[in-house]
């Protein structure tokens, strides 16, 4: 039972005793009941027609003492306790009404921390040491101790934007007493005085104590709450073992909690549970809530791990790759060159996961992998140092034991026989896991026809045969049999799944016909979904769709801007693109230029033509629907000299004339990026426009330093990725991922490739080359919508009539499709936000989703149910396409999604089905909507959730009218950009519209 303190008992919820009144006659009672029944029925209809039912909002606690908390986490929790020096922007969370408290230790100071350094500068002596935590005990009686806490630590946190303070180690004053028992009262008095001073100094700030039960009678009016730890579940500091708190300890804390609640103060309770024990975490949170606490179940590191009452859905997949060049006798590799990047990352992204990469040659294995990752993949390009093999194997075994799925992709990267035997024993498969040479009579022992043969039939091979037999409990999709050199039976199970994960080994991942043509033997989408099947499903952030329609954007690389065309009069390519594409097709388009090109600093150009080229550029950037980007200063073909796979280029960048080459002898990343952006902003753009994107040139492998420069400038980046799936390259491996992480930086890939790839290095055919892009659009729509529609090309596409006609054909096709146009910058922000989106599981079919609001589409299987529009918050509609349902959010940074298998009646809630431009709802409930549309041309909006044949009143500016819903329960509006419309369903669904 939840204990109700005096604050609640004294509230106006409790009514005084009724005064005596004369009893009315029976007739008047009946009359009054009839009147009240009518009024209540009317009020009920109004309430259900114009507002969603009010749901109780339970306050949520979050604690993270790491140096860089995830900003999205703060959006999901009402009270966040953070390290006072954490590198994070508090503004988004505070704008939502959430409060952030700064962690301040009061009695203890760890050596080397800002607090310890300040204490040293103030010459505050130490009176002892807490050996358990390795911290020093400060002399709280020192004249400057209060000044340290209030005027230095607390004041600094308020200047950073914190809403208050979480005061820790207050109970550590008891550790001072054994050394000076006669001063115990003095120490407690100083603590009490400090808390009162803190409240007087910052009266509008919250103060939460960690325990401090003995002080509450003196400071109860100065604080805003109390936090307690380890009520039911805890973790031993020394052994790191989780355990239940003994019954007496729990009973004592429950008593103290009731004392706090009697003072009318909220109690925040933090318990510690093994992150693998989801059910225990949920049960613990419920127990804490049942005694009236605001619970947070986490791990003792207090690093933001969220176990209960919310549970963070783990969406990260860790890929181990790389090697130490000193021991592997080969150059280091990059994440972009791994097997996972080529074959697995794109399917994982579609499934809702994001891939991180760890180079074992540069960084140690993650110590918190079990908390952070939903699965671990061992890439084919992975070699452990001999001295690291055993620890790596034990690390994997520990992950397996904690239920984290492990996938051996391509190979089994352990060379030491003893380590292999340990690994084989722990994972339950058999064989030596070594190659078997000289295999004869290879044949298929078992083949699962549903999983295998996805794009090409399996042909058994002798080459690549390994001595691997799947565990007896495994689901085997492919087994190869043969005979070894001695005539003994040999077995190789390259594709299987089992309780701990599985294997998908070479040479049965893909048939590699050429560098650009790989055909999968197994369906990667189904296989990886099954591999991660132990994880509870969650709504996947979707980057292909906005408001029910497939996203569309277009961008142009600056190459060929000044090149002359074969058209009459030989105008530049830029002029032809301007006149035949940019002014004819009203799509938002991002245009980039190469600075050295426009300035006519190339060796092949005439310096006197520069004013003409700049004038053409200005005429393009003056167009209202054109956005600006840079394609660098000298168009580097290789961005990082350390690139292990730079590609084959005759030069590092374009050839400058002699004068400029003398001034710029080598590629400088800052000049290429910042310098070119400054030039475009200052010389080419009209007032109000700025460069939005950096479009990578050449091999489009920028590396972390170039990406960091963009981030420091506040500029997004794009290009790279090789999505070329088409009738020329039909394999699903031709669908590239949407991002590539480079250490702490992120490269945004273009959604599709450009005409250089489709037209054979732009050697032709031109018309029959790039227009194959339409086939790419269709193949990435069905059977799964894998990519938005993206027209990506260079100015040199205007060189020939045939290449120009191909470009016009593609644009015309897009014009005729039901698409949702956005800018290239919009798409880049959607992709980044989707990667950073945090999803928290509340209950079955119930989630919180937190991000910046740029990623506004969630996708679930149609079989999972439909959004309950009454119970969900921040959900404005949905649309089912095939076997997937696309859910539209309002763009709020925090939305709540509840799925239900709804009946036809429960679906009658006004909602957005689809729109060709962004829609902002100022009001939306089951019977009324006020919406405003964006866009640059006429906008189509389809609303649903209306009973068939129902009339809807519509107000648009000063115009009024009435619409009637279709038999499907929808209405279609055609609106001008910026239009504001009010729609009202005129009668309940059961009332005839005649």
Coordinates of C-alpha atoms in Angstrom, one line a residue, residues 398-960:
X398 CA 31.0 -13.6 -20.4
X399 CA 28.8 -11.9 -22.9
X400 CA 27.2 -15.2 -24.0
X401 CA 26.5 -16.0 -20.3
X402 CA 24.8 -12.7 -19.9
X403 CA 22.5 -13.3 -22.9
X404 CA 24.1 -11.0 -25.4
X405 CA 23.8 -12.5 -28.9
X406 CA 27.2 -13.2 -30.5
X407 CA 27.6 -13.6 -34.3
X408 CA 30.7 -15.0 -35.9
X409 CA 30.7 -13.3 -39.3
X410 CA 33.0 -14.6 -42.0
X411 CA 35.5 -16.5 -39.8
X412 CA 36.4 -17.6 -36.3
X413 CA 39.3 -15.2 -35.4
X414 CA 41.3 -17.3 -32.9
X415 CA 44.6 -19.0 -33.8
X416 CA 45.7 -20.4 -30.5
X417 CA 44.6 -24.1 -30.1
X418 CA 44.0 -23.9 -26.4
X419 CA 41.9 -20.8 -26.7
X420 CA 39.9 -22.3 -29.6
X421 CA 39.2 -25.4 -27.4
X422 CA 38.0 -23.2 -24.6
X423 CA 35.8 -21.2 -26.9
X424 CA 34.4 -24.3 -28.6
X425 CA 33.6 -25.9 -25.2
X426 CA 31.9 -22.7 -23.9
X427 CA 29.8 -22.1 -27.1
X428 CA 28.9 -25.8 -27.5
X429 CA 29.8 -26.3 -31.1
X430 CA 32.3 -29.0 -32.2
X431 CA 35.2 -29.5 -34.5
X432 CA 38.6 -27.7 -34.6
X433 CA 37.2 -24.6 -36.3
X434 CA 40.2 -24.8 -38.6
X435 CA 40.2 -25.0 -42.4
X436 CA 40.0 -28.5 -43.9
X437 CA 42.2 -28.7 -47.0
X438 CA 41.8 -31.1 -49.9
X439 CA 38.1 -31.8 -49.3
X440 CA 36.5 -33.9 -52.1
X441 CA 32.9 -34.7 -53.0
X442 CA 31.4 -31.6 -51.4
X443 CA 27.6 -31.8 -51.1
X444 CA 24.7 -30.2 -49.3
X445 CA 23.9 -32.1 -46.2
X446 CA 21.1 -29.7 -45.1
X447 CA 19.6 -26.6 -46.6
X448 CA 16.7 -24.5 -45.3
X449 CA 14.8 -23.4 -48.4
X450 CA 13.1 -20.5 -46.6
X451 CA 16.3 -18.9 -45.4
X452 CA 18.9 -20.0 -48.0
X453 CA 18.9 -19.3 -51.7
X454 CA 17.7 -15.7 -51.2
X455 CA 19.5 -14.2 -54.2
X456 CA 21.5 -17.2 -55.6
X457 CA 21.4 -20.9 -55.1
X458 CA 24.0 -22.5 -52.9
X459 CA 26.8 -24.4 -54.6
X460 CA 28.9 -26.6 -52.3
X461 CA 32.6 -25.8 -52.4
X462 CA 35.8 -27.5 -51.3
X463 CA 37.5 -24.1 -50.9
X464 CA 36.8 -22.5 -47.6
X465 CA 35.7 -25.7 -45.9
X466 CA 36.1 -25.5 -42.1
X467 CA 35.8 -28.2 -39.4
X468 CA 32.7 -26.7 -37.7
X469 CA 29.6 -28.6 -36.5
X470 CA 26.8 -26.6 -35.0
X471 CA 25.5 -27.2 -31.4
X472 CA 23.0 -30.0 -31.2
X473 CA 20.3 -27.5 -30.3
X474 CA 21.0 -25.1 -33.2
X475 CA 18.8 -24.3 -36.1
X476 CA 21.0 -25.2 -39.1
X477 CA 20.3 -23.4 -42.3
X478 CA 23.1 -24.8 -44.3
X479 CA 25.4 -27.8 -43.8
X480 CA 28.1 -29.0 -46.2
X481 CA 29.4 -32.5 -46.2
X482 CA 32.5 -34.0 -47.9
X483 CA 35.5 -36.2 -47.5
X484 CA 39.0 -35.1 -46.3
X485 CA 42.3 -36.3 -47.8
X486 CA 42.1 -39.5 -45.8
X487 CA 38.6 -40.3 -46.9
X488 CA 37.0 -39.5 -43.6
X489 CA 33.7 -37.7 -43.4
X490 CA 34.0 -34.0 -43.0
X491 CA 31.2 -31.5 -42.0
X492 CA 30.9 -27.8 -42.2
X493 CA 27.9 -25.9 -40.8
X494 CA 28.5 -22.3 -42.0
X495 CA 25.1 -20.9 -41.3
X496 CA 23.2 -21.6 -38.1
X497 CA 21.5 -19.9 -35.1
X498 CA 21.4 -21.1 -31.6
X499 CA 20.7 -19.9 -28.1
X500 CA 23.8 -17.7 -27.8
X501 CA 23.7 -16.3 -31.4
X502 CA 25.2 -18.0 -34.4
X503 CA 27.5 -18.1 -37.3
X504 CA 27.4 -17.0 -40.9
X505 CA 30.8 -18.0 -42.3
X506 CA 32.5 -17.6 -45.6
X507 CA 32.4 -18.6 -48.4
X508 CA 28.6 -18.8 -47.9
X509 CA 27.7 -15.1 -47.2
X510 CA 27.5 -13.9 -50.8
X511 CA 28.5 -14.9 -54.3
X512 CA 30.9 -12.2 -55.4
X513 CA 30.6 -11.9 -59.1
X514 CA 32.5 -8.6 -59.2
X515 CA 33.3 -5.7 -57.0
X516 CA 29.9 -4.2 -57.4
X517 CA 27.9 -7.4 -57.7
X518 CA 27.3 -9.6 -54.6
X519 CA 24.4 -11.9 -54.3
X520 CA 23.4 -13.2 -50.8
X521 CA 23.0 -16.9 -50.2
X522 CA 20.8 -16.2 -47.1
X523 CA 18.3 -13.4 -46.6
X524 CA 20.3 -11.0 -44.4
X525 CA 17.1 -9.2 -43.1
X526 CA 15.5 -12.4 -41.9
X527 CA 18.7 -13.9 -40.6
X528 CA 19.7 -10.9 -38.5
X529 CA 16.2 -10.4 -37.2
X530 CA 16.3 -14.0 -36.1
X531 CA 19.7 -13.6 -34.6
X532 CA 18.4 -10.7 -32.5
X533 CA 15.1 -12.5 -31.8
X534 CA 15.7 -12.6 -28.1
X535 CA 15.4 -8.9 -27.9
X536 CA 12.0 -7.5 -27.4
X537 CA 10.8 -5.6 -30.5
X538 CA 10.6 -1.9 -30.5
X539 CA 9.4 0.8 -32.9
X540 CA 12.2 1.4 -35.4
X541 CA 13.1 5.0 -36.3
X542 CA 12.6 5.3 -40.0
X543 CA 14.5 7.6 -42.3
X544 CA 12.7 6.8 -45.6
X545 CA 9.3 8.2 -44.8
X546 CA 7.8 11.4 -43.5
X547 CA 4.1 11.9 -42.8
X548 CA 3.1 8.7 -44.6
X549 CA 4.9 9.4 -47.8
X550 CA 8.3 8.3 -49.1
X551 CA 11.0 11.0 -48.5
X552 CA 12.5 12.7 -51.5
X553 CA 15.6 15.0 -51.8
X554 CA 18.0 16.0 -54.4
X555 CA 21.6 17.4 -54.3
X556 CA 24.2 18.4 -56.9
X557 CA 28.0 18.0 -56.6
X558 CA 29.9 21.0 -58.1
X559 CA 31.9 19.0 -60.7
X560 CA 31.5 20.3 -64.2
X561 CA 30.0 23.6 -63.2
X562 CA 32.1 25.6 -65.8
X563 CA 32.4 22.8 -68.4
X564 CA 31.0 23.6 -71.8
X565 CA 28.1 21.6 -73.1
X566 CA 27.3 20.2 -76.6
X567 CA 24.2 22.3 -76.7
X568 CA 23.9 25.2 -79.3
X569 CA 26.2 28.1 -78.3
X570 CA 28.0 25.8 -75.9
X571 CA 26.7 27.2 -72.6
X572 CA 28.2 26.0 -69.4
X573 CA 26.7 22.9 -67.7
X574 CA 25.6 25.1 -64.8
X575 CA 23.5 27.3 -67.1
X576 CA 21.8 24.3 -68.7
X577 CA 21.1 22.7 -65.3
X578 CA 19.7 26.0 -64.1
X579 CA 17.4 26.5 -67.1
X580 CA 16.3 23.0 -67.7
X581 CA 16.1 21.5 -64.2
X582 CA 16.3 24.0 -61.4
X583 CA 13.7 26.4 -62.8
X584 CA 11.4 23.7 -64.2
X585 CA 11.1 21.3 -61.3
X586 CA 10.1 23.0 -58.0
X587 CA 11.8 20.7 -55.6
X588 CA 14.0 21.8 -52.8
X589 CA 17.5 21.2 -54.1
X590 CA 21.0 21.5 -52.5
X591 CA 23.6 22.9 -54.9
X592 CA 27.4 22.8 -54.2
X593 CA 30.3 24.4 -56.0
X594 CA 34.1 23.9 -56.0
X595 CA 35.7 27.2 -55.0
X596 CA 38.8 26.8 -57.3
X597 CA 36.4 26.0 -60.2
X598 CA 34.3 29.1 -59.8
X599 CA 37.3 31.3 -59.2
X600 CA 38.8 30.0 -62.4
X601 CA 42.0 29.0 -60.6
X602 CA 42.2 25.6 -62.4
X603 CA 45.1 25.2 -64.8
X604 CA 42.7 24.6 -67.7
X605 CA 40.6 27.7 -67.1
X606 CA 41.0 31.4 -68.0
X607 CA 41.3 33.7 -65.0
X608 CA 39.3 36.4 -66.8
X609 CA 36.2 34.1 -66.8
X610 CA 35.9 34.1 -63.0
X611 CA 33.4 37.0 -62.9
X612 CA 31.1 35.2 -65.3
X613 CA 31.2 32.0 -63.3
X614 CA 30.5 33.8 -60.1
X615 CA 27.5 35.5 -61.8
X616 CA 26.1 32.2 -62.9
X617 CA 26.5 30.8 -59.4
X618 CA 24.7 33.7 -57.9
X619 CA 21.8 33.3 -60.3
X620 CA 21.4 29.7 -59.1
X621 CA 21.7 30.5 -55.4
X622 CA 19.2 33.3 -55.8
X623 CA 16.5 30.8 -56.6
X624 CA 14.2 30.4 -53.6
X625 CA 14.2 26.6 -53.5
X626 CA 18.0 26.3 -53.9
X627 CA 20.1 25.6 -50.8
X628 CA 23.8 26.1 -50.7
X629 CA 26.6 23.5 -50.0
X630 CA 30.4 23.3 -50.6
X631 CA 32.2 20.7 -52.6
X632 CA 35.5 21.8 -51.2
X633 CA 38.2 24.2 -52.4
X634 CA 40.2 22.0 -54.7
X635 CA 38.0 18.8 -54.8
X636 CA 40.3 16.4 -52.9
X637 CA 40.1 12.9 -54.4
X638 CA 41.7 11.4 -51.2
X639 CA 40.8 13.2 -48.0
X640 CA 43.1 11.3 -45.6
X641 CA 46.6 10.4 -46.5
X642 CA 46.5 7.5 -44.1
X643 CA 43.6 5.9 -46.0
X644 CA 44.4 2.2 -46.4
X645 CA 42.0 1.9 -49.4
X646 CA 42.2 5.3 -51.1
X647 CA 41.1 4.2 -54.6
X648 CA 42.9 4.7 -57.9
X649 CA 43.3 8.4 -58.7
X650 CA 45.8 10.1 -61.0
X651 CA 46.0 13.1 -58.6
X652 CA 45.2 14.1 -55.1
X653 CA 43.0 17.1 -56.1
X654 CA 42.3 19.2 -59.1
X655 CA 45.3 20.9 -60.8
X656 CA 45.6 24.5 -59.9
X657 CA 47.3 27.1 -62.1
X658 CA 51.0 27.8 -61.4
X659 CA 50.3 30.9 -59.3
X660 CA 47.7 29.2 -57.0
X661 CA 49.7 26.0 -56.8
X662 CA 52.6 28.0 -55.3
X663 CA 50.3 29.4 -52.7
X664 CA 48.6 26.1 -52.0
X665 CA 51.1 23.2 -52.4
X666 CA 49.3 20.6 -50.4
X667 CA 45.8 19.7 -49.2
X668 CA 44.8 21.5 -46.0
X669 CA 41.5 20.3 -44.5
X670 CA 40.6 23.6 -42.8
X671 CA 41.1 25.5 -46.1
X672 CA 39.2 22.9 -48.1
X673 CA 36.2 23.0 -45.7
X674 CA 36.1 26.2 -43.8
X675 CA 37.8 28.3 -46.5
X676 CA 35.5 27.2 -49.2
X677 CA 32.4 27.7 -47.0
X678 CA 33.5 31.2 -46.2
X679 CA 34.1 32.0 -49.8
X680 CA 30.6 30.8 -50.8
X681 CA 28.9 32.6 -47.9
X682 CA 30.7 35.9 -48.6
X683 CA 30.9 36.0 -52.4
X684 CA 28.0 33.9 -53.9
X685 CA 25.0 33.8 -51.6
X686 CA 22.2 36.4 -51.2
X687 CA 21.4 37.8 -47.8
X688 CA 19.7 35.3 -45.6
X689 CA 21.4 32.2 -47.1
X690 CA 24.3 30.3 -45.7
X691 CA 26.1 27.1 -46.6
X692 CA 24.2 24.2 -45.0
X693 CA 26.2 21.1 -46.1
X694 CA 29.6 19.9 -46.9
X695 CA 29.4 17.4 -49.8
X696 CA 32.4 15.1 -49.8
X697 CA 34.4 14.8 -53.1
X698 CA 36.6 12.1 -54.6
X699 CA 36.6 8.8 -52.6
X700 CA 34.2 10.4 -50.0
X701 CA 36.2 8.9 -47.1
X702 CA 36.7 12.0 -45.1
X703 CA 38.1 10.5 -41.9
X704 CA 37.5 11.9 -38.4
X705 CA 39.5 15.1 -38.6
X706 CA 37.5 16.5 -41.6
X707 CA 34.2 15.5 -39.9
X708 CA 35.3 17.2 -36.7
X709 CA 36.0 20.4 -38.6
X710 CA 32.4 20.3 -40.0
X711 CA 31.0 19.7 -36.5
X712 CA 33.0 22.6 -35.1
X713 CA 31.6 24.8 -37.8
X714 CA 28.0 23.6 -37.2
X715 CA 27.8 22.3 -40.8
X716 CA 26.3 18.9 -41.7
X717 CA 28.0 16.6 -44.1
X718 CA 26.9 14.1 -46.8
X719 CA 28.1 11.8 -49.6
X720 CA 29.6 8.4 -49.7
X721 CA 27.8 5.1 -49.6
X722 CA 27.3 3.0 -52.7
X723 CA 23.6 2.3 -53.1
X724 CA 23.5 1.2 -56.8
X725 CA 21.0 -1.7 -56.6
X726 CA 19.3 -2.0 -60.0
X727 CA 18.8 -4.4 -62.9
X728 CA 22.5 -3.8 -63.6
X729 CA 23.5 -4.6 -60.0
X730 CA 20.5 -6.6 -58.6
X731 CA 22.0 -7.8 -55.2
X732 CA 20.8 -6.4 -51.9
X733 CA 24.4 -5.8 -51.0
X734 CA 24.0 -2.8 -53.4
X735 CA 22.0 -1.0 -50.7
X736 CA 24.5 0.9 -48.6
X737 CA 24.2 1.9 -44.9
X738 CA 22.9 5.4 -44.1
X739 CA 25.9 6.4 -41.9
X740 CA 29.5 5.6 -41.1
X741 CA 30.9 6.3 -37.7
X742 CA 34.5 7.5 -37.5
X743 CA 35.5 7.4 -33.8
X744 CA 33.3 10.0 -32.3
X745 CA 32.3 11.6 -35.6
X746 CA 29.6 10.6 -38.0
X747 CA 29.5 10.6 -41.8
X748 CA 26.1 10.8 -43.5
X749 CA 25.9 8.8 -46.6
X750 CA 23.9 9.9 -49.7
X751 CA 20.8 7.7 -50.0
X752 CA 21.6 6.8 -53.7
X753 CA 24.6 7.0 -55.9
X754 CA 25.2 9.5 -58.7
X755 CA 25.4 9.3 -62.5
X756 CA 29.1 8.5 -62.5
X757 CA 28.3 5.0 -61.2
X758 CA 25.3 4.4 -63.4
X759 CA 26.8 5.7 -66.6
X760 CA 30.0 3.6 -66.5
X761 CA 32.3 6.3 -65.1
X762 CA 30.3 8.8 -67.2
X763 CA 31.6 7.1 -70.3
X764 CA 28.2 6.1 -71.5
X765 CA 25.6 5.0 -72.2
X766 CA 24.1 8.2 -70.9
X767 CA 20.4 8.0 -71.5
X768 CA 20.3 4.3 -70.8
X769 CA 22.7 4.7 -67.9
X770 CA 21.5 7.1 -65.3
X771 CA 17.8 6.6 -65.9
X772 CA 18.3 3.1 -64.4
X773 CA 18.1 5.1 -61.2
X774 CA 14.3 4.8 -61.5
X775 CA 14.8 1.1 -61.2
X776 CA 16.8 1.6 -58.0
X777 CA 14.0 3.7 -56.6
X778 CA 11.5 0.9 -57.3
X779 CA 13.8 -1.9 -55.9
X780 CA 14.3 0.1 -52.7
X781 CA 10.5 0.5 -52.3
X782 CA 9.4 -3.2 -52.5
X783 CA 9.4 -5.6 -50.9
X784 CA 10.9 -3.3 -48.2
X785 CA 11.1 0.5 -48.3
X786 CA 14.9 0.7 -47.7
X787 CA 15.8 4.2 -49.0
X788 CA 14.2 7.6 -49.7
X789 CA 14.2 8.8 -53.3
X790 CA 17.4 10.8 -53.9
X791 CA 18.5 12.4 -57.2
X792 CA 22.2 12.9 -56.8
X793 CA 24.2 14.1 -59.7
X794 CA 26.9 16.4 -61.0
X795 CA 26.7 19.5 -63.2
X796 CA 28.4 17.6 -65.9
X797 CA 25.2 15.6 -66.5
X798 CA 24.3 18.5 -68.8
X799 CA 27.2 17.9 -71.1
X800 CA 25.2 15.8 -73.6
X801 CA 21.6 15.9 -74.8
X802 CA 21.2 12.2 -74.0
X803 CA 22.5 12.6 -70.4
X804 CA 20.3 15.7 -70.0
X805 CA 17.2 13.8 -71.2
X806 CA 18.0 11.1 -68.6
X807 CA 18.1 13.7 -65.9
X808 CA 14.8 15.2 -67.0
X809 CA 13.2 11.8 -67.2
X810 CA 14.2 11.1 -63.6
X811 CA 12.9 14.4 -62.4
X812 CA 9.6 14.0 -64.2
X813 CA 9.2 10.5 -62.7
X814 CA 9.6 12.0 -59.2
X815 CA 7.2 14.8 -60.0
X816 CA 4.5 12.2 -60.7
X817 CA 5.1 10.1 -57.5
X818 CA 3.4 10.7 -54.1
X819 CA 6.6 11.8 -52.4
X820 CA 7.4 14.1 -49.5
X821 CA 10.2 16.5 -50.6
X822 CA 12.7 17.7 -48.0
X823 CA 16.1 19.3 -48.3
X824 CA 19.4 17.4 -48.2
X825 CA 20.1 19.1 -44.9
X826 CA 16.7 17.9 -43.6
X827 CA 17.6 14.3 -44.6
X828 CA 21.0 14.5 -42.9
X829 CA 19.4 15.7 -39.7
X830 CA 16.8 13.0 -39.8
X831 CA 19.4 10.3 -40.2
X832 CA 21.6 11.7 -37.4
X833 CA 18.5 12.0 -35.1
X834 CA 17.4 8.5 -35.9
X835 CA 20.8 7.1 -34.9
X836 CA 20.6 9.1 -31.6
X837 CA 17.0 8.3 -30.8
X838 CA 16.4 6.6 -27.4
X839 CA 13.5 4.2 -26.9
X840 CA 12.3 3.3 -23.5
X841 CA 10.0 0.3 -22.9
X842 CA 7.3 1.1 -20.4
X843 CA 5.0 -1.9 -20.7
X844 CA 3.8 -4.3 -23.4
X845 CA 3.2 -2.4 -26.6
X846 CA 4.0 0.9 -24.7
X847 CA 7.1 3.0 -25.3
X848 CA 8.7 6.5 -24.7
X849 CA 10.7 7.8 -27.7
X850 CA 13.2 10.7 -27.2
X851 CA 15.1 12.6 -29.8
X852 CA 15.5 16.2 -31.1
X853 CA 12.2 15.9 -33.1
X854 CA 14.0 15.8 -36.5
X855 CA 13.3 12.0 -36.8
X856 CA 9.6 12.0 -36.9
X857 CA 8.6 8.6 -38.3
X858 CA 8.5 5.2 -36.4
X859 CA 7.9 1.9 -38.1
X860 CA 6.4 -1.3 -36.7
X861 CA 5.2 -4.5 -38.4
X862 CA 1.5 -4.2 -39.3
X863 CA 0.9 -7.3 -37.2
X864 CA 2.1 -5.5 -34.1
X865 CA -1.1 -3.4 -33.9
X866 CA -1.9 0.3 -34.6
X867 CA -1.4 3.4 -32.4
X868 CA -4.0 4.0 -29.8
X869 CA -4.5 7.6 -30.6
X870 CA -6.3 8.3 -27.3
X871 CA -3.6 6.9 -25.1
X872 CA -0.5 7.9 -27.2
X873 CA 1.0 11.3 -26.8
X874 CA 2.7 13.2 -29.6
X875 CA 1.4 10.8 -32.2
X876 CA -0.5 12.5 -35.0
X877 CA -1.3 9.6 -37.3
X878 CA -0.2 6.5 -39.2
X879 CA -0.4 4.7 -42.5
X880 CA 0.0 1.0 -43.2
X881 CA 1.9 0.1 -46.4
X882 CA 2.1 -3.6 -47.1
X883 CA 3.3 -5.4 -43.9
X884 CA 4.7 -2.2 -42.2
X885 CA 2.9 0.6 -40.4
X886 CA 4.5 4.1 -40.5
X887 CA 3.7 6.2 -37.5
X888 CA 3.9 10.0 -37.7
X889 CA 5.0 11.9 -34.6
X890 CA 4.4 15.6 -34.0
X891 CA 8.1 16.4 -33.8
X892 CA 8.0 16.8 -30.1
X893 CA 11.3 15.7 -28.5
X894 CA 9.4 13.2 -26.3
X895 CA 6.5 11.1 -27.6
X896 CA 4.6 8.2 -26.0
X897 CA 3.4 5.4 -28.2
X898 CA 0.8 2.8 -27.3
X899 CA -0.1 0.1 -29.7
X900 CA -3.4 -1.8 -29.7
X901 CA -5.2 -4.3 -31.9
X902 CA -8.0 -1.8 -32.4
X903 CA -11.5 -2.3 -33.5
X904 CA -13.1 -0.2 -36.2
X905 CA -14.8 2.0 -33.5
X906 CA -11.6 2.7 -31.6
X907 CA -9.9 3.8 -34.9
X908 CA -12.3 6.7 -35.2
X909 CA -10.0 9.3 -34.0
X910 CA -9.0 12.1 -36.4
X911 CA -5.5 11.6 -37.6
X912 CA -3.0 12.3 -40.4
X913 CA -2.8 9.6 -43.0
X914 CA -0.3 11.3 -45.4
X915 CA 1.0 14.6 -46.5
X916 CA 3.2 15.9 -49.3
X917 CA 4.8 18.5 -46.9
X918 CA 5.2 19.0 -43.2
X919 CA 2.1 19.4 -41.1
X920 CA 2.0 21.1 -37.8
X921 CA -1.0 20.4 -35.6
X922 CA -2.0 23.2 -33.2
X923 CA -4.8 21.0 -32.0
X924 CA -5.7 17.3 -32.6
X925 CA -8.2 15.1 -30.9
X926 CA -10.7 12.6 -32.0
X927 CA -13.1 15.1 -33.6
X928 CA -11.2 18.3 -34.2
X929 CA -7.9 19.4 -35.8
X930 CA -6.2 22.7 -36.4
X931 CA -3.3 22.3 -38.7
X932 CA -0.8 24.3 -40.7
X933 CA 1.2 23.0 -43.7
X934 CA 4.6 23.9 -45.0
X935 CA 5.9 23.2 -48.5
X936 CA 6.8 25.3 -51.5
X937 CA 4.0 24.2 -53.8
X938 CA 0.4 23.0 -53.3
X939 CA 0.2 20.5 -50.5
X940 CA -1.9 17.4 -50.4
X941 CA -3.1 16.3 -47.0
X942 CA -5.1 13.2 -46.3
X943 CA -6.8 12.8 -42.9
X944 CA -8.4 9.6 -41.7
X945 CA -10.0 8.1 -38.6
X946 CA -13.5 9.4 -39.6
X947 CA -16.6 7.3 -39.8
X948 CA -17.5 6.7 -43.5
X949 CA -20.0 9.3 -44.8
X950 CA -19.5 11.7 -41.9
X951 CA -19.6 15.4 -42.5
X952 CA -16.7 17.6 -41.6
X953 CA -16.8 21.4 -41.2
X954 CA -13.7 23.1 -42.6
X955 CA -12.5 26.6 -42.0
X956 CA -9.6 28.0 -44.0
X957 CA -8.8 31.7 -43.5
X958 CA -12.1 33.4 -44.1
X959 CA -13.6 30.6 -46.1
X960 CA -15.9 27.9 -44.6

